[in-house]
């Protein structure tokens, strides 16, 4: 078994032993769970992510908590079994497995998801390492990258050449820890929409610039974030992010990719991409390129105001404060495909080359 | 230029010429548009799809319609230009291109999407052949299949071996007409959720059964439907569909895949997969396997009742009427991952092998 897997099993055993020894000595067993919310995080500019702080709740075994307690222990046992048999379970499968746990059965998947999150936070181990995985994949990849995976049945090494997908793409699997990479790319361009990804493929963008293109398809999945993080760490590759110009693209997509989020605060150190920089579309681009826009919706305005008021990442970066304020003043948002006004290839012939000549102007 | 592309250009030219000659002879130009709705379709059991019927509306050039008229002609001109330059535009890019059409500019993408649908129906050509494409990809593929595509820049032939993705998968591109295939698979198993797709990958299902696995990720995209259709046509491969056991899985996913839908009725003949059969999860499976269930939601009940009342496909198939009635009587729905109650590998060790021994029992 890999060393990382043994560490997780060791942590599970230790937690279970703590509970056991308290019971034997007639103490009440407890579990300490960090509070996962934006008011219990701090932005660490040097390390580059939102770090969880010390607020926590203690769950003591009582008549009221006995079911959750039992469920937590069974969930940990399930994880141990998965690791030992080299299997993975989706969150939904974990929920259904509980249907055979007699009184410890979960009634709804919400309950089992919460217990899983609690264990993650308690053990300080992301659930992918406990062999649980999300339902959704996420991320299409094309460009100067070879992904090294293994054949499931035989364990045979296979190399997946991401330049060789024609009009298709490589799909990031739901767990990525076991992958290895080979690349001579100059940078990674991470894109919000599948439409823009297809545009860049069609215009031979990755061949011309020797880069790796990754389409997030909205807010990036954990697997997609981890995939980008590992690539950027291991090859010191710059990561440039290209989203729609709206508060959702800036905060929910870019900020989550770069520094993590509040409700998954205990995991941000694994899933953040601290080196990411924001290429566009910026509010200033709307002015500079006379782009067609839409009015900000009410929720856009609320999201931008919230970010200015409560987001530790925005508090740290004056440039983001300025950008959000400029957007609120203009009352306009813009989509990344708006460049099509000037012709389908404008984005690759004009906009991106001009931006890429000067990455220092990117937003932090 | 390929012959198929020439045909589309010919149709565009002919329509434009009709308009021109009417104008020259001082007649009012018209466009005839078939009505796209479930009350203007008929189920053709032999051909296997919902066929559009003869109801249509005629758009005559008047002061009120002049803008839409102009937009339709410009949209046709855009398509002609895309085909001639071997480019594709997403629906959103088409919308943004109109920002340079002066008074014929679209205000919202809804408007340009509708004009695109109208032209599709009028010319009887699906928009992929007019070089327009959806934003979204759809469909992950793994198994005994080689996809033959071409390198974009060089036109060089490339072969993509879908057995060689390890834990990842091949993503179906947004247009699939240019792809070719090589396969010796015995059947195609089409799956609703990414989670079940991953389960089957992890349990070596495609190696053991020599099949092609396709994950739809919900209602299948047009590209995904067309991909399955072409594979099933060209290799006479049986297509088995495995969804959640609820009216959404039966009607919105399976029925759309097999025979098409009402609001895209003019296109069903391209995008249907008439040979598809429904493997499960059926209402009877809930009983036979004592599966954990959820209560039907109000919208599930409404959807099932609507299907029994209005859906020509259900009207034709007594077995589907019986299945929907059984479900309404039980008031229960089931997810495809519910088999995990009996262990993660139950679905591949017990459920699927037993079903696949007897495809004649599948729902039509």
XYZ file of C-alpha atoms in Angstrom:
728
model
C 0.000 0.000 0.000
C 1.223 3.509 -0.769
C 2.557 5.483 2.151
C -0.119 8.174 1.805
C -2.837 5.521 2.114
C -1.193 4.063 5.215
C -1.167 7.500 6.826
C -4.915 7.854 6.337
C -5.548 4.410 7.800
C -3.322 5.296 10.749
C -5.356 8.455 11.405
C -8.609 6.525 11.248
C -7.309 3.901 13.662
C -6.049 6.577 16.049
C -9.424 8.351 16.139
C -11.241 5.087 16.709
C -8.794 4.152 19.458
C -9.364 7.495 21.218
C -13.078 6.811 21.288
C -12.533 3.258 22.469
C -10.162 4.106 25.292
C -12.490 6.817 26.622
C -15.336 4.324 26.649
C -13.218 1.756 28.459
C -12.208 4.286 31.096
C -15.891 5.298 31.411
C -15.277 8.787 30.018
C -17.564 10.339 27.455
C -15.945 10.118 24.008
C -15.697 13.373 22.052
C -14.888 14.532 18.554
C -13.535 18.005 17.826
C -14.775 19.503 14.565
C -13.423 22.765 13.129
C -16.112 25.259 12.061
C -16.178 25.598 8.298
C -17.359 29.097 7.306
C -16.010 32.353 5.873
C -15.960 33.890 9.386
C -13.508 31.212 10.540
C -10.901 31.662 7.814
C -7.928 33.939 7.328
C -6.225 34.778 4.036
C -2.553 33.806 4.082
C -1.063 35.796 1.203
C 2.300 34.055 1.468
C 0.995 30.500 1.411
C -1.746 31.651 -0.906
C -4.988 30.295 0.472
C -7.847 30.875 2.914
C -6.786 29.029 6.063
C -9.218 27.658 8.587
C -8.918 29.210 12.055
C -9.348 27.782 15.534
C -13.114 27.987 16.124
C -14.445 24.495 16.606
C -17.338 22.585 18.044
C -16.993 19.531 20.248
C -19.337 16.631 19.727
C -19.704 14.606 22.927
C -21.346 11.207 22.931
C -24.778 11.613 24.527
C -28.221 10.158 23.962
C -28.825 12.880 21.370
C -25.612 12.454 19.406
C -25.315 8.686 19.543
C -26.604 8.115 16.031
C -24.273 10.655 14.403
C -21.456 9.259 16.487
C -22.113 5.735 15.288
C -22.446 6.959 11.695
C -19.104 8.764 11.885
C -17.377 5.609 13.089
C -19.024 3.462 10.403
C -18.092 6.005 7.741
C -14.484 5.854 8.906
C -14.613 2.051 8.808
C -15.993 2.203 5.256
C -13.139 4.467 4.209
C -10.594 2.100 5.770
C -12.132 -0.808 3.890
C -12.126 1.115 0.580
C -8.462 1.987 0.932
C -7.533 -1.587 1.806
C -9.421 -3.052 -1.175
C -8.254 -0.333 -3.581
C -11.826 0.768 -4.333
C -13.554 4.126 -4.406
C -17.116 5.029 -3.499
C -19.053 8.058 -4.651
C -20.755 10.130 -1.981
C -24.049 8.660 -3.120
C -22.765 5.090 -2.930
C -21.552 5.751 0.606
C -25.068 6.879 1.453
C -26.568 3.677 0.017
C -24.047 1.472 1.791
C -25.483 2.808 5.052
C -28.793 1.133 4.216
C -27.226 -1.974 5.701
C -26.077 -0.243 8.898
C -29.324 -1.031 10.756
C -30.119 1.866 13.101
C -27.116 3.861 11.929
C -28.691 4.124 8.441
C -28.803 7.626 6.914
C -32.261 8.810 5.907
C -31.050 11.350 3.338
C -27.825 11.858 1.432
C -27.504 15.315 3.017
C -26.841 13.586 6.330
C -24.130 11.303 4.998
C -22.484 14.164 3.092
C -22.317 16.198 6.304
C -20.767 13.324 8.251
C -18.232 12.899 5.455
C -17.354 16.620 5.605
C -17.007 16.389 9.387
C -14.590 13.480 9.141
C -12.589 15.285 6.500
C -12.259 18.279 8.786
C -11.589 16.211 11.896
C -8.862 14.078 10.356
C -7.517 16.908 8.225
C -7.581 14.605 5.213
C -9.433 15.387 1.993
C -12.059 12.819 1.125
C -10.366 11.798 -2.110
C -7.575 10.388 0.076
C -10.231 8.487 2.040
C -11.284 6.979 -1.333
C -14.563 8.871 -1.487
C -15.187 10.812 -4.654
C -17.624 13.312 -6.094
C -20.313 12.311 -8.613
C -19.082 14.797 -11.129
C -15.959 14.864 -13.195
C -14.889 18.228 -14.307
C -12.493 19.757 -16.661
C -11.658 19.067 -20.278
C -7.980 19.216 -21.232
C -6.136 19.713 -24.525
C -2.609 20.818 -25.340
C 1.047 20.154 -24.644
C 0.646 17.590 -21.897
C 1.061 13.860 -21.464
C -0.922 12.372 -18.585
C 0.535 9.155 -17.163
C -2.123 6.865 -15.717
C -2.288 3.119 -15.180
C -4.495 0.526 -16.831
C -7.036 -0.465 -14.181
C -6.944 -4.196 -14.559
C -3.290 -4.826 -15.309
C -1.722 -1.859 -13.556
C 0.131 -1.245 -16.826
C 1.433 2.272 -17.362
C -0.375 4.263 -20.067
C 0.441 7.633 -21.541
C -2.338 9.935 -22.681
C -1.168 12.563 -25.131
C -3.439 15.592 -24.844
C -2.325 16.986 -28.207
C -3.947 13.992 -29.892
C -7.662 14.481 -29.311
C -8.574 16.286 -32.520
C -11.823 18.061 -31.842
C -12.362 16.161 -28.577
C -10.602 16.457 -25.230
C -9.302 14.497 -22.249
C -11.678 14.419 -19.279
C -10.096 14.920 -15.846
C -10.954 11.847 -13.744
C -12.696 12.254 -10.399
C -9.519 11.432 -8.476
C -6.183 12.691 -9.738
C -3.676 11.907 -6.994
C -2.287 8.870 -8.824
C -1.647 10.675 -12.106
C 1.782 11.726 -13.291
C 2.605 14.289 -15.930
C 5.060 15.103 -18.672
C 4.994 18.528 -20.227
C 7.076 21.201 -21.867
C 4.250 23.718 -21.970
C 4.962 27.381 -21.256
C 1.756 28.064 -19.307
C -1.726 26.809 -18.466
C -4.758 28.734 -19.698
C -7.822 27.910 -17.625
C -11.129 28.819 -19.283
C -14.640 29.209 -17.900
C -16.796 28.017 -20.794
C -16.738 25.041 -23.150
C -17.585 27.394 -26.016
C -14.396 29.443 -25.586
C -12.362 26.244 -25.117
C -13.660 25.018 -28.504
C -12.863 28.388 -30.079
C -9.222 28.209 -28.911
C -8.945 24.598 -30.115
C -10.331 25.529 -33.512
C -7.903 28.415 -33.876
C -4.858 26.205 -33.025
C -4.142 28.291 -29.965
C -2.279 25.639 -27.982
C -0.010 24.723 -30.897
C 0.823 28.376 -31.532
C 1.559 29.267 -27.915
C 2.692 25.879 -26.558
C 0.252 25.850 -23.669
C -2.207 23.561 -21.898
C -5.894 24.485 -22.235
C -8.282 23.503 -19.449
C -12.017 24.127 -19.599
C -13.616 24.282 -16.154
C -17.236 24.391 -17.297
C -18.250 26.855 -14.570
C -17.045 26.595 -10.962
C -14.162 24.116 -11.098
C -14.659 20.692 -9.507
C -12.269 19.648 -6.755
C -10.629 17.191 -9.135
C -10.087 19.936 -11.709
C -8.589 22.300 -9.100
C -6.288 19.614 -7.777
C -5.240 18.678 -11.323
C -4.246 22.274 -12.073
C -2.539 22.647 -8.690
C -0.394 19.555 -9.173
C 0.597 20.602 -12.696
C 1.458 24.105 -11.570
C 3.470 22.852 -8.564
C 5.421 20.135 -10.301
C 6.329 22.066 -13.428
C 6.340 25.611 -12.047
C 3.878 26.523 -14.770
C 2.160 29.911 -14.720
C -1.630 29.553 -14.514
C -3.723 32.206 -16.278
C -7.470 32.317 -15.807
C -9.950 33.557 -18.415
C -13.582 33.880 -17.291
C -16.645 35.956 -18.053
C -16.361 39.479 -16.679
C -18.876 39.295 -13.835
C -18.752 38.848 -10.039
C -19.533 35.140 -10.440
C -16.519 34.645 -12.699
C -14.288 36.715 -10.403
C -15.331 35.330 -7.016
C -17.071 31.969 -7.393
C -14.792 30.730 -10.123
C -11.440 32.536 -9.970
C -11.221 33.151 -6.218
C -12.293 29.550 -5.457
C -9.685 28.205 -7.864
C -6.916 30.405 -6.477
C -7.421 30.468 -2.711
C -10.354 28.146 -1.977
C -13.724 28.812 -0.404
C -15.266 29.326 3.041
C -17.352 26.190 3.432
C -14.514 23.894 2.367
C -11.982 25.872 4.391
C -10.400 22.796 5.954
C -9.308 21.651 2.488
C -8.199 24.820 0.797
C -4.529 24.009 1.239
C -4.919 21.010 -1.093
C -7.241 22.498 -3.640
C -6.007 26.045 -4.089
C -3.820 27.211 -6.980
C -1.969 30.088 -5.305
C 0.033 30.937 -8.427
C -3.055 31.616 -10.554
C -3.404 35.056 -12.124
C -6.488 36.635 -13.636
C -6.090 37.435 -17.340
C -9.608 38.649 -18.070
C -12.252 39.647 -18.931
C -11.702 42.665 -16.624
C -14.022 45.656 -16.283
C -11.290 47.729 -17.919
C -11.383 45.413 -20.963
C -15.005 46.447 -21.505
C -13.814 50.024 -21.906
C -10.623 49.271 -23.831
C -12.286 46.947 -26.351
C -15.743 48.573 -26.474
C -17.291 45.171 -25.772
C -21.028 44.452 -25.930
C -22.312 44.074 -22.344
C -25.317 43.098 -20.268
C -26.675 44.974 -17.268
C -25.575 43.643 -13.885
C -28.340 41.532 -12.367
C -29.420 42.125 -8.785
C -27.523 39.045 -7.621
C -24.377 40.259 -9.417
C -24.558 43.521 -7.484
C -25.154 41.681 -4.202
C -22.280 39.292 -4.897
C -19.856 42.149 -5.642
C -20.944 44.095 -2.552
C -20.606 40.988 -0.358
C -17.119 40.367 -1.683
C -16.045 43.942 -0.931
C -17.473 43.685 2.565
C -16.691 40.128 3.715
C -14.134 38.389 1.531
C -10.652 38.218 3.144
C -9.079 37.714 -0.282
C -10.628 40.911 -1.628
C -9.714 42.775 1.563
C -6.100 41.898 0.895
C -5.993 42.935 -2.758
C -6.591 46.590 -3.577
C -6.648 45.767 -7.299
C -9.647 43.484 -6.852
C -11.412 46.122 -4.785
C -10.843 48.601 -7.594
C -12.058 46.159 -10.256
C -15.244 45.312 -8.356
C -15.938 48.974 -7.692
C -15.381 49.833 -11.341
C -17.851 47.098 -12.311
C -20.444 48.319 -9.816
C -20.049 51.845 -11.146
C -20.450 50.778 -14.783
C -23.361 48.491 -13.822
C -22.245 46.202 -16.680
C -21.021 42.643 -17.028
C -19.469 40.995 -20.070
C -19.146 37.430 -21.406
C -15.851 36.031 -22.621
C -17.377 35.365 -26.032
C -18.225 39.036 -26.520
C -15.004 39.427 -28.536
C -16.825 37.600 -31.356
C -18.300 40.984 -32.221
C -15.005 41.691 -34.003
C -14.849 38.311 -35.722
C -14.481 34.790 -34.387
C -10.675 34.873 -34.358
C -10.290 38.295 -32.703
C -9.799 36.679 -29.299
C -6.780 34.639 -30.496
C -5.382 37.121 -32.982
C -5.673 40.268 -30.853
C -6.923 39.981 -27.307
C -4.980 37.039 -25.902
C -1.604 37.780 -27.568
C -1.725 41.372 -26.339
C -2.558 40.257 -22.792
C 0.037 37.468 -22.742
C 2.813 39.896 -23.659
C 2.316 41.532 -20.304
C 1.302 39.088 -17.539
C 2.365 41.643 -14.943
C -0.817 43.559 -15.666
C -2.985 40.563 -14.706
C -5.125 40.900 -11.609
C -3.685 39.076 -8.553
C -15.553 20.971 -49.893
C -17.436 17.890 -48.741
C -20.636 17.088 -50.596
C -22.772 17.425 -47.462
C -21.444 20.964 -46.961
C -22.193 21.856 -50.569
C -25.772 20.698 -50.133
C -26.274 23.038 -47.199
C -24.812 25.961 -49.124
C -27.089 25.114 -52.041
C -30.146 25.180 -49.758
C -29.115 28.524 -48.300
C -28.599 29.991 -51.767
C -31.951 28.659 -52.965
C -33.840 30.203 -50.023
C -32.105 33.523 -50.543
C -32.865 33.409 -54.243
C -36.589 32.780 -53.562
C -36.691 35.887 -51.412
C -34.780 37.910 -53.995
C -36.934 36.898 -56.952
C -40.144 37.715 -55.070
C -38.774 41.149 -54.256
C -37.759 41.746 -57.872
C -41.203 40.753 -59.094
C -42.718 43.050 -56.433
C -44.295 40.133 -54.500
C -44.039 39.879 -50.732
C -41.330 37.357 -49.808
C -42.358 34.590 -47.380
C -40.751 31.906 -45.247
C -42.607 28.736 -44.244
C -41.729 27.458 -40.771
C -42.964 24.120 -39.383
C -44.479 24.312 -35.880
C -42.248 22.602 -33.345
C -44.318 21.164 -30.466
C -45.544 17.849 -29.087
C -49.002 18.477 -30.635
C -47.451 18.590 -34.103
C -45.568 15.285 -33.970
C -46.464 11.692 -34.676
C -44.627 8.613 -33.412
C -43.407 6.449 -36.295
C -42.722 3.077 -34.682
C -41.146 1.647 -37.807
C -38.707 4.488 -38.422
C -38.419 4.888 -34.685
C -38.820 8.585 -33.942
C -41.266 11.409 -33.305
C -41.852 12.940 -36.730
C -42.894 16.522 -37.260
C -46.289 16.947 -38.947
C -47.617 19.485 -41.410
C -48.727 22.386 -39.209
C -46.682 25.424 -40.112
C -46.684 29.172 -39.895
C -45.865 31.478 -42.765
C -43.759 34.540 -42.123
C -44.471 37.237 -44.716
C -42.243 40.267 -45.075
C -44.107 43.237 -43.616
C -43.227 46.302 -41.607
C -43.580 44.171 -38.446
C -41.459 41.245 -39.546
C -38.751 43.092 -41.412
C -36.186 42.877 -38.626
C -36.595 39.118 -38.100
C -36.549 38.684 -41.848
C -33.266 40.538 -42.148
C -31.815 38.629 -39.207
C -32.744 35.291 -40.779
C -30.995 36.219 -43.993
C -27.900 37.431 -42.149
C -27.829 34.256 -40.060
C -27.957 32.202 -43.254
C -25.133 34.298 -44.695
C -23.087 33.713 -41.534
C -23.604 29.975 -41.833
C -22.539 30.042 -45.484
C -19.396 31.923 -44.535
C -18.581 29.498 -41.697
C -18.895 26.497 -43.986
C -16.746 28.110 -46.647
C -13.976 29.012 -44.184
C -14.191 25.678 -42.320
C -15.013 27.386 -39.035
C -17.686 26.806 -36.402
C -19.494 29.314 -34.209
C -21.231 28.621 -30.930
C -24.777 29.895 -30.561
C -23.416 32.584 -28.279
C -20.733 33.638 -30.768
C -23.406 33.894 -33.462
C -25.295 36.233 -31.167
C -22.230 38.416 -30.636
C -21.416 38.507 -34.345
C -24.774 40.227 -34.829
C -23.494 43.194 -32.813
C -21.967 44.320 -36.081
C -25.188 43.937 -38.083
C -26.342 47.508 -37.407
C -30.140 47.568 -37.134
C -30.380 43.780 -37.541
C -28.482 43.331 -34.239
C -30.051 40.891 -31.750
C -30.785 42.356 -28.332
C -30.730 39.021 -26.481
C -29.363 35.575 -27.242
C -32.897 34.165 -26.984
C -33.731 36.013 -30.178
C -30.767 34.683 -32.120
C -31.358 31.139 -30.837
C -34.952 31.289 -32.075
C -33.924 32.519 -35.505
C -31.361 29.700 -35.657
C -34.049 27.128 -34.757
C -36.355 28.598 -37.405
C -33.694 28.295 -40.095
C -32.954 24.719 -39.051
C -36.619 23.834 -39.396
C -37.077 25.794 -42.629
C -34.071 24.289 -44.398
C -34.528 20.891 -42.782
C -30.850 20.895 -41.870
C -29.559 20.483 -38.328
C -27.504 23.400 -37.117
C -24.347 21.326 -36.688
C -24.350 20.983 -40.483
C -24.679 24.769 -40.724
C -21.471 24.918 -38.583
C -23.259 26.230 -35.509
C -22.659 24.312 -32.330
C -23.888 24.160 -28.752
C -21.866 25.581 -25.845
C -21.829 22.305 -24.052
C -20.042 19.087 -24.794
C -21.620 16.021 -23.379
C -20.795 12.455 -22.947
C -17.749 10.672 -21.564
C -16.671 7.500 -23.364
C -14.570 4.490 -22.354
C -14.328 0.980 -23.725
C -13.758 -1.044 -26.864
C -13.774 1.782 -29.371
C -11.280 3.656 -31.494
C -12.401 7.118 -32.579
C -10.778 8.377 -35.773
C -10.457 12.158 -35.873
C -8.067 14.509 -37.655
C -5.405 16.812 -36.273
C -6.828 20.304 -36.619
C -3.829 22.110 -37.999
C -2.319 19.476 -40.262
C -5.426 17.474 -41.135
C -3.423 14.403 -40.091
C -5.453 11.335 -39.151
C -5.393 10.444 -35.443
C -6.762 7.398 -33.679
C -8.096 7.723 -30.146
C -8.209 4.403 -28.303
C -10.946 4.568 -25.686
C -9.554 1.575 -23.782
C -6.477 3.625 -22.920
C -7.732 6.317 -20.593
C -7.098 4.672 -17.248
C -9.332 6.441 -14.775
C -10.185 9.220 -17.250
C -12.373 9.203 -20.325
C -12.760 10.589 -23.850
C -15.038 13.607 -24.113
C -17.452 13.628 -27.069
C -16.727 16.787 -29.091
C -19.501 19.277 -29.825
C -19.708 18.208 -33.463
C -19.289 14.552 -34.379
C -20.172 14.297 -38.073
C -16.525 14.156 -39.149
C -15.560 11.315 -36.802
C -15.046 7.734 -37.911
C -15.040 4.642 -35.732
C -13.435 1.249 -35.343
C -14.913 -1.198 -32.894
C -15.467 -4.852 -32.135
C -17.658 -4.178 -29.124
C -20.715 -6.335 -28.478
C -22.980 -3.537 -27.244
C -23.132 0.038 -25.990
C -24.171 0.716 -22.403
C -25.421 4.275 -21.983
C -25.464 5.507 -18.382
C -27.183 8.452 -16.725
C -24.695 9.445 -14.018
C -20.963 9.994 -13.872
C -20.883 8.131 -10.561
C -22.196 4.875 -12.073
C -19.866 5.306 -15.068
C -16.915 5.479 -12.655
C -18.183 2.419 -10.782
C -18.298 0.363 -13.999
C -14.822 1.585 -14.971
C -13.419 0.666 -11.574
C -14.933 -2.825 -11.734
C -13.428 -3.523 -15.210
C -16.898 -3.859 -16.686
C -15.999 -2.973 -20.257
C -13.064 -5.368 -20.373
C -15.179 -8.194 -19.007
C -18.143 -7.668 -21.323
C -16.404 -6.125 -24.344
C -18.673 -3.103 -24.512
C -18.554 0.672 -24.940
C -19.554 2.752 -21.895
C -21.037 6.203 -22.431
C -21.947 8.522 -19.582
C -24.609 11.069 -20.579
C -24.438 13.180 -17.429
C -28.223 13.742 -17.372
C -30.263 14.549 -20.485
C -27.922 13.710 -23.371
C -26.558 16.570 -25.471
C -27.283 16.545 -29.188
C -23.653 15.639 -29.876
C -23.861 12.682 -27.496
C -27.110 11.432 -29.077
C -25.689 11.755 -32.564
C -22.478 9.990 -31.495
C -24.460 7.010 -30.166
C -26.728 6.996 -33.208
C -23.837 6.889 -35.647
C -22.097 4.114 -33.721
C -25.277 2.080 -33.490
C -26.074 2.538 -37.201
C -22.643 1.841 -38.584
C -21.844 -1.197 -36.461
C -25.359 -2.537 -35.799
C -24.564 -2.344 -32.100
C -27.330 -2.869 -29.542
C -27.762 0.182 -27.307
C -28.832 -0.456 -23.704
C -29.789 2.428 -21.454
C -29.314 2.482 -17.680
C -30.849 5.443 -15.813
C -32.312 6.248 -12.427
C -35.762 4.757 -11.965
C -37.902 7.876 -12.116
C -40.075 9.647 -14.715
C -37.210 12.021 -15.522
C -34.906 9.110 -16.343
C -37.627 7.363 -18.374
C -39.005 10.291 -20.336
C -36.582 13.213 -20.366
C -33.504 11.045 -20.745
C -34.427 7.693 -22.303
C -37.343 8.793 -24.485
C -35.395 11.810 -25.766
C -32.415 9.606 -26.600
C -34.532 6.990 -28.360
C -37.166 8.940 -30.306
C -36.396 12.620 -29.808
C -38.417 15.425 -28.250
C -41.306 17.725 -29.120
C -39.589 21.090 -29.283
C -36.797 19.797 -31.509
C -39.207 17.731 -33.592
C -37.778 18.898 -36.915
C -34.472 17.234 -35.998
C -35.492 13.993 -34.352
C -34.628 11.935 -37.369
C -30.967 12.840 -36.985
C -30.702 12.670 -33.230
C -32.809 9.665 -32.271
C -31.394 6.227 -31.466
C -34.353 4.031 -32.506
C -32.589 0.798 -31.572
C -32.120 1.789 -27.914
C -33.651 -0.467 -25.254
C -34.251 0.306 -21.608
C -32.304 -1.964 -19.260
C -33.233 -0.351 -15.955
C -33.760 0.677 -13.240
C -37.437 -0.347 -13.746
C -40.190 -0.099 -11.137
C -40.208 -3.924 -11.069
C -36.487 -3.893 -10.121
C -37.417 -2.008 -6.944
C -39.581 -4.970 -5.971
C -37.275 -7.726 -7.215
C -34.165 -6.314 -5.549
C -35.764 -4.702 -2.491
C -33.997 -1.459 -3.357
C -33.917 1.584 -1.083
C -36.223 4.222 -2.576
C -37.344 7.825 -2.267
C -40.911 9.097 -2.410
C -42.022 10.435 -5.783
C -41.898 14.217 -5.766
C -44.881 16.227 -6.992
C -43.128 16.978 -10.268
C -42.361 13.257 -10.755
C -46.058 12.470 -10.436
C -46.980 15.273 -12.825
C -44.353 14.147 -15.332
C -45.588 10.537 -15.281
C -49.218 11.599 -15.630
C -48.364 13.943 -18.512
C -46.507 11.160 -20.284
C -49.466 8.789 -19.937
C -51.819 11.459 -21.241
C -49.874 13.257 -23.975
C -46.777 11.401 -25.088
C -47.208 9.632 -28.471
C -44.314 7.302 -27.631
C -45.980 6.145 -24.411
C -49.340 5.836 -26.200
C -47.725 3.370 -28.557
C -46.025 1.180 -25.934
C -48.243 -0.682 -23.462
C -45.168 -1.764 -21.497
C -44.246 1.840 -20.758
C -47.820 2.604 -19.725
C -47.662 -0.336 -17.330
C -44.277 0.737 -15.932
C -45.395 4.322 -15.340
C -48.633 3.161 -13.719
C -46.735 0.749 -11.477
C -44.458 3.591 -10.408
C -47.405 5.919 -9.700
C -49.037 3.184 -7.643
C -45.882 2.503 -5.600
C -45.283 6.253 -5.230
C -41.547 5.460 -5.172
C -38.527 6.333 -7.289
C -35.068 4.775 -7.174
C -31.541 5.876 -8.062
C -29.224 3.709 -10.102
C -26.676 3.731 -7.297
C -29.166 2.157 -4.869
C -27.604 -1.253 -5.622
C -24.667 -0.143 -3.454
C -26.784 -1.231 -0.512
C -25.598 -4.773 -1.320
C -21.959 -3.814 -1.782
C -20.224 -1.628 -4.334
C -19.736 -4.447 -6.855
C -23.272 -5.853 -6.676
C -24.296 -3.903 -9.774
C -21.559 -5.523 -11.913
C -21.502 -8.930 -10.270
C -25.267 -9.515 -10.039
C -27.615 -6.940 -11.505
C -26.106 -6.188 -14.921
C -25.041 -9.779 -15.804
C -28.498 -11.086 -14.958
C -30.178 -8.375 -17.055
C -27.800 -8.753 -19.994
C -28.536 -12.477 -20.276
C -32.059 -11.578 -21.287
C -32.254 -8.361 -23.335
C -35.714 -9.387 -24.566
C -37.097 -8.389 -21.196
C -35.879 -4.810 -21.605
C -38.504 -2.099 -21.949
C -38.997 -0.879 -25.536
